[in-house]
Every structure is written in structure tokens, then in C-alpha cells.
């Protein structure tokens, strides 16, 4: 079984990225062959400072290693270092339709914030590159947060369409979201997703202990005093229960049972303790990896391993569509 996922090096990673995606990648290492990459080409789809892109890419490589990914088991690489991603995207974009791309909620959300003359073509074509990322490795499972499911479903449709026309060429992937933590909400406004671009409601993976505690203690809560999971009427408390359960790897009912009878303040303190206990050692591992620069060799080895697999798929697709390929 092949498993693949990636994270865009835009902005600082949040607790949402961690609980919805990053933390779980290592769990797949004993289930199959895992490919985890840094989606740096995707990061260019929105305006980004070059220094920021560079530093964020390096940071994500360190975060991958700090999260427990073992480069002996998992191929860790930069999307841009395997040119097959861009090459396959150039072919696959012809089998995805404008109407489909226009329906993508990520495109709708992100483009709403820009005016027409500053929306790059790459933002619209984002799913074509993402489809290429996924099918290049004959991926079966794509672990992602809930917001990326639509993109993976589009890949599913594309694979069906492509195979229908050319035969059994591409493998059909399936998105896999976490039972708890697939959608962590903003601490300041629990009706919206915690996202890198919303500093008020975020916990960043780089926040120090004091900041983490302060942000959780001042998270927006709801009226009443019961610690109960009820997204509709208690979105703030539900989000904090989700954060606790996802951090501790327990279910929501288990978290509810634990905090029965707690006051909001004591409950928040316990959530803050749990997050601090998880993130502080993670930050220490990150710092060590950043300093010893071990991520550089990991990325080079990863590139070489990924390229071997990706090249085979690209060749197969090129041949299928009728491109005159010159090597085997
Ligand atoms: P991105 O930052 O958009 O590259 O996202 C990286 C991964 O984190 C993807 O799998 C997302 O679905 C996931 N993710 C992003 N924000 C959240 C969130 N608020 N809750 C859970 N997962 C998230
Ligand atoms: N679009 C994903 C995100 O924003 C990142 C990504 C790019 C990805 N290519 C992918 C995730 C392929 C999974 C598989 O989170």
C-alpha cells in the first residue's frame, strides 16, 4: 500500500496542521510505503515572500523529522526537486475541466480575498498539480485534513476519466481524515477553521509555552457551564474538547467524561497543559534537527528515491497519451 501527503510551506504551521495531518503521518510508516513532501510549488499559488518560502520549506522538513517520521521508512522530499510533478501536471490539466475547478471551495475561499487581476493562474490550476502529486506514486491513501477532501475527490474523478480513455494506467486514491482533529477551529472564532492566515485564533507550532497557555485560556467559549460536545450550541467548548482528544489520542466521549463537572477555567488549563506537553518536546526536536542540518541529506536522498518512482509513472502516462518517449 502506498501512502502520500504534503504540506504547503506558506505561513507558520498551526496546531490545526499538526493535529489534522502532521502528527499522524508517522502512524502510516508500518502500514505501507510512505511518501511525504513539502508542497513548495503549491505555496507559490498565493503571493509569498521568497525568504519566507525558503525558511518555511526548511522548517517543514524539520517538522516532519521532529514528528517521528523515519527517513529509512518514509521518503521525505521537496515537490519542486522532482520535476515529474510539474511535467505530469502539464499533461493532466487537460483532463480536468474549468467547471470542476470553479467548484473547488479552496479556490472560492482564497480568490474571494483577492481581486481578479491578482489571482494567479496557479491558484485556479492548483488541483491539477495536486492530482499529479498523488497519482505519480500510485497512491492508495492520502491522509489529509477535511479541507483537502474535495481535492482528493477530484483526483478520484480524474483517474476514472483518464483510465476510462487509456486503460488501467493510474491508481485511484482515497482521502483519509482523522476521526478526531480533521478540522480544528479558530480559538477566537470557532465558526471558522484554524488557518495559517488568522493569527488571532491560531496556535502556531513555534509559539512558546506562555503564549500557548495565554491563547488557550482566552479562547472564546460559550454560554452555560457544561463541558459538552455540541458543535451547534457550544462551538468553542467543542473545539477545545477536540483539541484535547486529538492531542491525547482519545475519543470525544472519553474527553467529555474526563471533564464532567469541571469549570471552564479548569478545563482550559487542562487543555493548555496537554498542548504544552505535546508541543514543547516537539519544538526541542525541531531545534536540534534545524541546527544539525540533518534534514538536508534527508531531502536529497528523498528526492532521488521519489524521482525513481515518479519517473516510471510519468513515462507510462506519456506513452498512454501518445507522446513519443525516447527512453525506457
Ligand atoms: P496546508 O497548510 O493547507 O498545506 O495544510 C496541511 C495539512 O493540514 C492538510 O492536510 C490540511 O487539511 C491540514 N489542516 C489545515 N488546517 C487544518 C485545521 N484547521 N484542522 C485540521 N487540519 C488542518
Ligand atoms: N493542498 C494540500 C494542502 O493545502 C497540500 C498538498 C499538495 C497535498 N499536494 C498534495 C496534500 C497531495 C496531499 C496530497 O494542505
CSV table of C-alpha atoms and ligand atoms in Angstrom, one decimal:
chain,number,residue,atom,x,y,z
A,1,UNK,CA,0.0,0.0,0.0
A,2,UNK,CA,1.2,3.5,-0.9
A,3,UNK,CA,0.5,6.5,1.3
A,4,UNK,CA,1.2,10.1,0.3
A,5,UNK,CA,0.7,13.5,1.8
A,6,UNK,CA,2.1,17.0,1.7
A,7,UNK,CA,2.0,20.4,3.5
A,8,UNK,CA,2.4,23.8,1.8
A,9,UNK,CA,5.2,25.9,3.2
A,10,UNK,CA,3.0,29.0,3.5
A,11,UNK,CA,3.0,30.9,6.8
A,12,UNK,CA,3.6,29.3,10.2
A,13,UNK,CA,2.2,25.9,10.7
A,14,UNK,CA,-0.7,25.8,13.2
A,15,UNK,CA,-2.0,23.3,15.8
A,16,UNK,CA,-4.6,22.5,13.1
A,17,UNK,CA,-2.0,21.4,10.7
A,18,UNK,CA,-0.4,19.3,13.4
A,19,UNK,CA,-3.5,17.6,14.8
A,20,UNK,CA,-5.2,17.2,11.4
A,21,UNK,CA,-2.2,16.0,9.4
A,22,UNK,CA,1.4,16.1,10.6
A,23,UNK,CA,1.1,14.2,13.8
A,24,UNK,CA,-0.4,11.2,12.1
A,25,UNK,CA,1.9,10.7,9.2
A,26,UNK,CA,4.3,8.5,11.2
A,27,UNK,CA,1.4,6.1,12.1
A,28,UNK,CA,1.4,5.0,8.4
A,29,UNK,CA,5.1,4.0,8.4
A,30,UNK,CA,4.3,0.4,9.4
A,31,UNK,CA,1.3,0.1,7.1
A,32,UNK,CA,3.0,0.6,3.8
A,33,UNK,CA,5.3,2.7,1.7
A,34,UNK,CA,5.0,6.4,2.8
A,35,UNK,CA,5.9,9.5,0.7
A,36,UNK,CA,5.7,12.8,2.5
A,37,UNK,CA,6.7,16.0,0.7
A,38,UNK,CA,6.8,19.8,1.0
A,39,UNK,CA,4.4,21.3,-1.4
A,40,UNK,CA,6.6,24.3,-2.3
A,41,UNK,CA,5.2,24.8,-5.8
A,42,UNK,CA,1.8,25.0,-4.3
A,43,UNK,CA,3.0,27.6,-1.9
A,44,UNK,CA,3.6,29.9,-4.9
A,45,UNK,CA,-0.1,29.9,-5.8
A,46,UNK,CA,-0.6,32.8,-3.4
A,47,UNK,CA,1.7,35.8,-3.0
A,48,UNK,CA,4.7,34.8,-0.8
A,49,UNK,CA,7.9,36.5,0.1
A,50,UNK,CA,10.9,34.5,-1.2
A,51,UNK,CA,12.7,34.4,2.1
A,52,UNK,CA,9.6,33.2,3.8
A,53,UNK,CA,9.1,30.4,1.3
A,54,UNK,CA,12.7,29.3,1.7
A,55,UNK,CA,12.6,29.3,5.5
A,56,UNK,CA,9.2,27.7,5.7
A,57,UNK,CA,10.3,24.8,3.4
A,58,UNK,CA,13.2,24.1,5.6
A,59,UNK,CA,11.1,24.3,8.7
A,60,UNK,CA,8.6,21.8,7.4
A,61,UNK,CA,11.4,19.3,6.6
A,62,UNK,CA,12.5,19.7,10.2
A,63,UNK,CA,8.9,19.3,11.5
A,64,UNK,CA,8.5,16.1,9.5
A,65,UNK,CA,11.5,14.6,11.2
A,66,UNK,CA,10.6,16.0,14.6
A,67,UNK,CA,7.1,14.4,14.3
A,68,UNK,CA,8.7,11.0,14.2
A,69,UNK,CA,9.0,10.3,10.5
A,70,UNK,CA,11.9,8.0,10.0
A,71,UNK,CA,13.7,8.6,6.7
A,72,UNK,CA,14.6,5.0,6.5
A,73,UNK,CA,10.9,4.2,6.2
A,74,UNK,CA,9.5,7.3,4.7
A,75,UNK,CA,10.5,9.2,1.6
A,76,UNK,CA,10.7,12.9,2.5
A,77,UNK,CA,11.2,15.3,-0.3
A,78,UNK,CA,10.6,18.7,-1.9
A,79,UNK,CA,7.9,18.8,-4.5
A,80,UNK,CA,10.0,21.1,-6.7
A,81,UNK,CA,13.0,18.8,-6.6
A,82,UNK,CA,11.1,16.1,-8.5
A,83,UNK,CA,10.4,17.7,-11.9
A,84,UNK,CA,7.9,15.0,-12.8
A,85,UNK,CA,5.3,16.7,-10.6
A,86,UNK,CA,5.3,19.7,-12.9
A,87,UNK,CA,5.6,17.6,-16.0
A,88,UNK,CA,2.7,15.3,-15.2
A,89,UNK,CA,0.6,18.3,-14.1
A,90,UNK,CA,1.1,19.8,-17.6
A,91,UNK,CA,-0.5,16.7,-19.1
A,92,UNK,CA,-3.3,16.1,-16.5
A,93,UNK,CA,-4.5,19.6,-16.6
A,94,UNK,CA,-6.1,18.8,-20.0
A,95,UNK,CA,-8.4,16.2,-18.4
A,96,UNK,CA,-9.8,18.4,-15.7
A,97,UNK,CA,-12.5,20.9,-16.6
A,98,UNK,CA,-13.0,24.6,-15.8
A,99,UNK,CA,-16.4,23.9,-14.2
A,100,UNK,CA,-14.8,21.4,-11.8
A,101,UNK,CA,-12.0,23.8,-10.8
A,102,UNK,CA,-14.5,26.6,-10.3
A,103,UNK,CA,-16.4,24.5,-7.8
A,104,UNK,CA,-13.4,23.9,-5.5
A,105,UNK,CA,-14.1,25.6,-2.2
A,106,UNK,CA,-10.4,26.3,-1.6
A,107,UNK,CA,-10.3,28.3,-4.8
A,108,UNK,CA,-13.5,30.1,-3.9
A,109,UNK,CA,-12.3,31.0,-0.4
A,110,UNK,CA,-8.8,32.1,-1.4
A,111,UNK,CA,-9.8,34.0,-4.6
A,112,UNK,CA,-12.6,35.9,-2.7
A,113,UNK,CA,-9.9,37.6,-0.7
A,114,UNK,CA,-8.1,38.9,-3.9
A,115,UNK,CA,-9.3,40.9,-6.9
A,116,UNK,CA,-9.4,39.3,-10.3
A,117,UNK,CA,-6.3,41.0,-11.5
A,118,UNK,CA,-4.2,39.4,-8.7
A,119,UNK,CA,-5.5,35.8,-8.9
A,120,UNK,CA,-2.7,33.8,-10.4
A,121,UNK,CA,-3.4,31.0,-12.9
A,122,UNK,CA,-1.7,28.6,-10.5
A,123,UNK,CA,-4.3,29.1,-7.8
A,124,UNK,CA,-7.0,28.1,-10.2
A,125,UNK,CA,-5.0,25.1,-11.5
A,126,UNK,CA,-3.9,24.1,-8.0
A,127,UNK,CA,-5.8,20.7,-8.2
A,128,UNK,CA,-4.1,19.7,-11.4
A,129,UNK,CA,-0.7,19.8,-9.7
A,130,UNK,CA,-2.2,18.1,-6.6
A,131,UNK,CA,-3.6,15.4,-8.8
A,132,UNK,CA,-0.2,14.9,-10.3
A,133,UNK,CA,1.4,14.7,-6.8
A,134,UNK,CA,-0.9,12.0,-5.8
A,135,UNK,CA,-1.0,9.7,-8.9
A,136,UNK,CA,2.8,9.9,-9.6
A,137,UNK,CA,3.3,7.5,-6.6
A,138,UNK,CA,0.4,5.1,-7.4
A,139,UNK,CA,-1.0,6.3,-4.1
A,140,UNK,CA,-3.8,4.4,-2.4
A,141,UNK,CA,-4.3,6.5,0.8
A,142,UNK,CA,-4.0,10.3,1.2
A,143,UNK,CA,-4.1,11.4,4.8
A,144,UNK,CA,-5.3,15.0,5.0
A,145,UNK,CA,-7.5,17.4,7.0
A,146,UNK,CA,-11.1,17.8,6.0
A,147,UNK,CA,-10.5,20.9,3.9
A,148,UNK,CA,-8.5,18.8,1.3
A,149,UNK,CA,-11.0,16.1,0.8
A,150,UNK,CA,-12.6,17.8,-2.2
A,151,UNK,CA,-9.2,18.0,-4.0
A,152,UNK,CA,-8.7,14.3,-3.4
A,153,UNK,CA,-12.2,13.5,-4.7
A,154,UNK,CA,-11.4,15.4,-7.8
A,155,UNK,CA,-8.3,13.3,-8.3
A,156,UNK,CA,-10.6,10.3,-8.0
A,157,UNK,CA,-12.8,11.6,-10.8
A,158,UNK,CA,-9.8,12.4,-13.0
A,159,UNK,CA,-8.3,8.9,-12.5
A,160,UNK,CA,-11.6,7.3,-13.5
A,161,UNK,CA,-11.8,9.6,-16.6
A,162,UNK,CA,-8.2,9.0,-17.6
A,163,UNK,CA,-8.3,5.2,-17.2
A,164,UNK,CA,-11.6,5.0,-19.0
A,165,UNK,CA,-10.0,6.5,-22.0
A,166,UNK,CA,-6.5,5.0,-21.9
A,167,UNK,CA,-6.8,1.8,-19.9
A,168,UNK,CA,-5.7,0.9,-16.4
A,169,UNK,CA,-2.9,3.5,-16.1
A,170,UNK,CA,-3.4,5.4,-12.8
A,171,UNK,CA,-4.2,4.2,-9.3
A,172,UNK,CA,-7.3,5.5,-7.6
A,173,UNK,CA,-6.6,7.3,-4.3
A,174,UNK,CA,-8.7,7.6,-1.2
A,175,UNK,CA,-8.6,10.5,1.2
A,176,UNK,CA,-8.3,9.6,4.9
A,177,UNK,CA,-9.2,12.1,7.5
A,178,UNK,CA,-8.7,11.7,11.3
A,179,UNK,CA,-11.7,10.7,13.3
A,180,UNK,CA,-10.8,13.5,15.8
A,181,UNK,CA,-9.0,16.6,14.7
A,182,UNK,CA,-9.7,16.7,11.0
A,183,UNK,CA,-11.0,20.3,11.4
A,184,UNK,CA,-9.6,22.3,14.3
A,185,UNK,CA,-11.4,25.6,14.6
A,186,UNK,CA,-10.1,29.1,15.3
A,187,UNK,CA,-9.8,29.9,19.1
A,188,UNK,CA,-11.1,33.4,18.6
A,189,UNK,CA,-13.9,32.4,16.3
A,190,UNK,CA,-14.9,28.7,16.4
A,191,UNK,CA,-17.1,29.1,13.4
A,192,UNK,CA,-14.1,29.2,11.1
A,193,UNK,CA,-11.2,26.8,10.5
A,194,UNK,CA,-7.9,27.5,12.3
A,195,UNK,CA,-5.7,28.6,9.4
A,196,UNK,CA,-2.2,29.9,8.9
A,197,UNK,CA,-3.5,33.3,7.9
A,198,UNK,CA,-5.5,34.0,11.1
A,199,UNK,CA,-3.0,34.9,13.8
A,200,UNK,CA,-5.7,35.8,16.4
A,201,UNK,CA,-7.2,32.4,16.6
A,202,UNK,CA,-4.2,30.3,15.9
A,203,UNK,CA,-1.8,28.3,18.0
A,204,UNK,CA,1.4,28.2,16.0
A,205,UNK,CA,3.8,25.3,16.3
A,206,UNK,CA,6.5,27.9,17.2
A,207,UNK,CA,4.6,29.6,20.0
A,208,UNK,CA,6.3,29.4,23.4
A,209,UNK,CA,4.7,27.9,26.4
A,210,UNK,CA,3.5,31.2,27.8
A,211,UNK,CA,1.8,32.2,24.5
A,212,UNK,CA,0.2,28.8,24.1
A,213,UNK,CA,-1.3,29.0,27.6
A,214,UNK,CA,-2.4,32.6,27.1
A,215,UNK,CA,-4.2,31.8,23.8
A,216,UNK,CA,-6.0,28.7,25.2
A,217,UNK,CA,-7.0,30.5,28.4
A,218,UNK,CA,-8.5,33.3,26.4
A,219,UNK,CA,-10.2,31.1,23.8
A,220,UNK,CA,-13.8,32.0,23.1
A,221,UNK,CA,-16.2,29.8,25.0
A,222,UNK,CA,-19.9,29.6,25.1
A,223,UNK,CA,-22.7,30.4,27.5
A,224,UNK,CA,-23.6,27.8,30.1
A,225,UNK,CA,-21.1,26.0,32.2
A,226,UNK,CA,-21.3,22.4,31.0
A,227,UNK,CA,-18.3,20.7,29.2
A,228,UNK,CA,-20.2,19.0,26.5
A,229,UNK,CA,-19.6,18.4,22.8
A,230,UNK,CA,-22.2,20.2,20.9
A,231,UNK,CA,-20.9,21.9,17.8
A,232,UNK,CA,-24.1,23.8,17.1
A,233,UNK,CA,-24.6,25.4,20.5
A,234,UNK,CA,-21.2,25.1,22.1
A,235,UNK,CA,-18.7,25.5,19.2
A,236,UNK,CA,-15.9,26.9,21.5
A,237,UNK,CA,-16.1,24.1,24.1
A,238,UNK,CA,-16.5,21.5,21.3
A,239,UNK,CA,-13.3,22.8,19.7
A,240,UNK,CA,-11.3,22.7,22.9
A,241,UNK,CA,-12.6,19.1,23.6
A,242,UNK,CA,-11.5,18.2,20.1
A,243,UNK,CA,-8.1,19.7,20.7
A,244,UNK,CA,-7.7,17.8,23.9
A,245,UNK,CA,-8.9,14.5,22.5
A,246,UNK,CA,-6.7,14.8,19.4
A,247,UNK,CA,-3.7,15.7,21.4
A,248,UNK,CA,-4.2,12.8,23.8
A,249,UNK,CA,-5.3,10.3,21.2
A,250,UNK,CA,-8.6,9.6,22.9
A,251,UNK,CA,-12.2,9.9,21.7
A,252,UNK,CA,-14.5,12.8,22.2
A,253,UNK,CA,-16.8,10.9,24.6
A,254,UNK,CA,-13.7,9.9,26.7
A,255,UNK,CA,-12.7,13.6,26.9
A,256,UNK,CA,-16.2,14.6,27.8
A,257,UNK,CA,-16.3,12.0,30.6
A,258,UNK,CA,-13.0,13.2,32.0
A,259,UNK,CA,-14.1,16.8,32.3
A,260,UNK,CA,-17.6,16.2,33.7
A,261,UNK,CA,-18.2,18.7,36.4
A,262,UNK,CA,-15.2,20.8,35.5
A,263,UNK,CA,-15.4,24.6,35.4
A,264,UNK,CA,-14.4,26.3,32.1
A,265,UNK,CA,-11.3,27.8,33.6
A,266,UNK,CA,-10.0,24.4,35.0
A,267,UNK,CA,-10.9,22.7,31.7
A,268,UNK,CA,-9.0,25.2,29.7
A,269,UNK,CA,-6.0,24.8,31.9
A,270,UNK,CA,-6.0,21.1,31.3
A,271,UNK,CA,-6.2,21.6,27.5
A,272,UNK,CA,-3.3,24.1,27.8
A,273,UNK,CA,-1.3,21.5,29.8
A,274,UNK,CA,-2.0,18.8,27.2
A,275,UNK,CA,-0.9,21.0,24.2
A,276,UNK,CA,2.2,22.3,26.0
A,277,UNK,CA,3.2,18.7,26.9
A,278,UNK,CA,2.9,17.7,23.3
A,279,UNK,CA,4.4,20.8,21.6
A,280,UNK,CA,7.4,21.7,23.8
A,281,UNK,CA,9.3,18.4,23.3
A,282,UNK,CA,8.3,18.6,19.6
A,283,UNK,CA,9.9,22.1,19.4
A,284,UNK,CA,13.0,20.8,21.1
A,285,UNK,CA,13.4,18.1,18.5
A,286,UNK,CA,12.8,20.6,15.7
A,287,UNK,CA,15.5,22.9,17.0
A,288,UNK,CA,18.0,20.1,17.2
A,289,UNK,CA,17.3,19.0,13.6
A,290,UNK,CA,17.5,22.6,12.4
A,291,UNK,CA,20.9,23.0,14.0
A,292,UNK,CA,22.5,19.7,12.9
A,293,UNK,CA,21.2,20.3,9.4
A,294,UNK,CA,20.4,16.5,9.0
A,295,UNK,CA,17.3,17.5,7.0
A,296,UNK,CA,19.5,18.4,4.0
A,297,UNK,CA,20.7,14.9,3.4
A,298,UNK,CA,17.2,13.5,4.1
A,299,UNK,CA,15.8,15.8,1.3
A,300,UNK,CA,18.5,14.9,-1.2
A,301,UNK,CA,18.0,11.1,-0.6
A,302,UNK,CA,14.3,11.6,-0.7
A,303,UNK,CA,14.5,13.4,-4.0
A,304,UNK,CA,16.4,10.6,-5.5
A,305,UNK,CA,14.1,7.9,-4.2
A,306,UNK,CA,10.9,9.8,-5.2
A,307,UNK,CA,12.2,10.5,-8.7
A,308,UNK,CA,12.7,6.9,-9.5
A,309,UNK,CA,9.1,6.1,-8.7
A,310,UNK,CA,7.7,9.3,-10.3
A,311,UNK,CA,9.6,8.9,-13.5
A,312,UNK,CA,8.1,5.5,-14.1
A,313,UNK,CA,4.6,6.8,-13.8
A,314,UNK,CA,5.3,9.8,-16.0
A,315,UNK,CA,6.6,7.5,-18.7
A,316,UNK,CA,3.6,5.3,-18.5
A,317,UNK,CA,1.3,8.3,-18.9
A,318,UNK,CA,3.3,9.8,-21.7
A,319,UNK,CA,3.1,6.6,-23.6
A,320,UNK,CA,-0.6,6.2,-22.9
A,321,UNK,CA,-1.5,9.6,-24.3
A,322,UNK,CA,0.8,9.1,-27.4
A,323,UNK,CA,3.9,11.2,-26.6
A,324,UNK,CA,6.9,9.9,-28.4
A,325,UNK,CA,9.1,8.9,-25.5
A,326,UNK,CA,12.8,8.4,-26.2
A,327,UNK,CA,13.9,6.5,-23.2
A,328,UNK,CA,12.6,3.4,-21.3
B,1,LIG,P1,-1.9,23.3,4.3
B,1,LIG,O1,-1.4,24.2,5.4
B,1,LIG,O2,-3.1,23.9,3.7
B,1,LIG,O3,-0.8,22.8,3.4
B,1,LIG,O4,-2.4,22.0,5.1
B,1,LIG,C1,-1.6,21.0,5.5
B,1,LIG,C2,-2.5,19.9,6.1
B,1,LIG,O5,-3.1,20.4,7.3
B,1,LIG,C3,-3.7,19.4,5.2
B,1,LIG,O6,-3.8,18.0,5.3
B,1,LIG,C4,-4.8,20.2,5.8
B,1,LIG,O7,-6.0,19.5,5.5
B,1,LIG,C5,-4.5,20.2,7.3
B,1,LIG,N1,-5.1,21.3,8.0
B,1,LIG,C6,-5.0,22.6,7.7
B,1,LIG,N2,-5.8,23.3,8.6
B,1,LIG,C7,-6.4,22.4,9.4
B,1,LIG,C8,-7.3,22.5,10.6
B,1,LIG,N3,-7.7,23.7,11.0
B,1,LIG,N4,-7.7,21.4,11.2
B,1,LIG,C9,-7.3,20.2,10.7
B,1,LIG,N5,-6.4,20.0,9.7
B,1,LIG,C10,-6.0,21.1,9.1
B,2,LIG,N1,-3.1,21.0,-0.9
B,2,LIG,C1,-2.6,20.5,0.3
B,2,LIG,C2,-2.9,21.5,1.4
B,2,LIG,O1,-3.1,22.6,1.2
B,2,LIG,C3,-1.1,20.2,0.2
B,2,LIG,C4,-0.9,19.2,-0.9
B,2,LIG,C5,-0.4,19.4,-2.1
B,2,LIG,C6,-1.2,17.8,-0.8
B,2,LIG,N2,-0.3,18.3,-2.8
B,2,LIG,C7,-0.9,17.3,-2.0
B,2,LIG,C8,-1.8,17.0,0.2
B,2,LIG,C9,-1.0,15.9,-2.3
B,2,LIG,C10,-1.9,15.7,0.0
B,2,LIG,C11,-1.6,15.1,-1.3
B,2,LIG,O2,-3.0,21.1,2.5
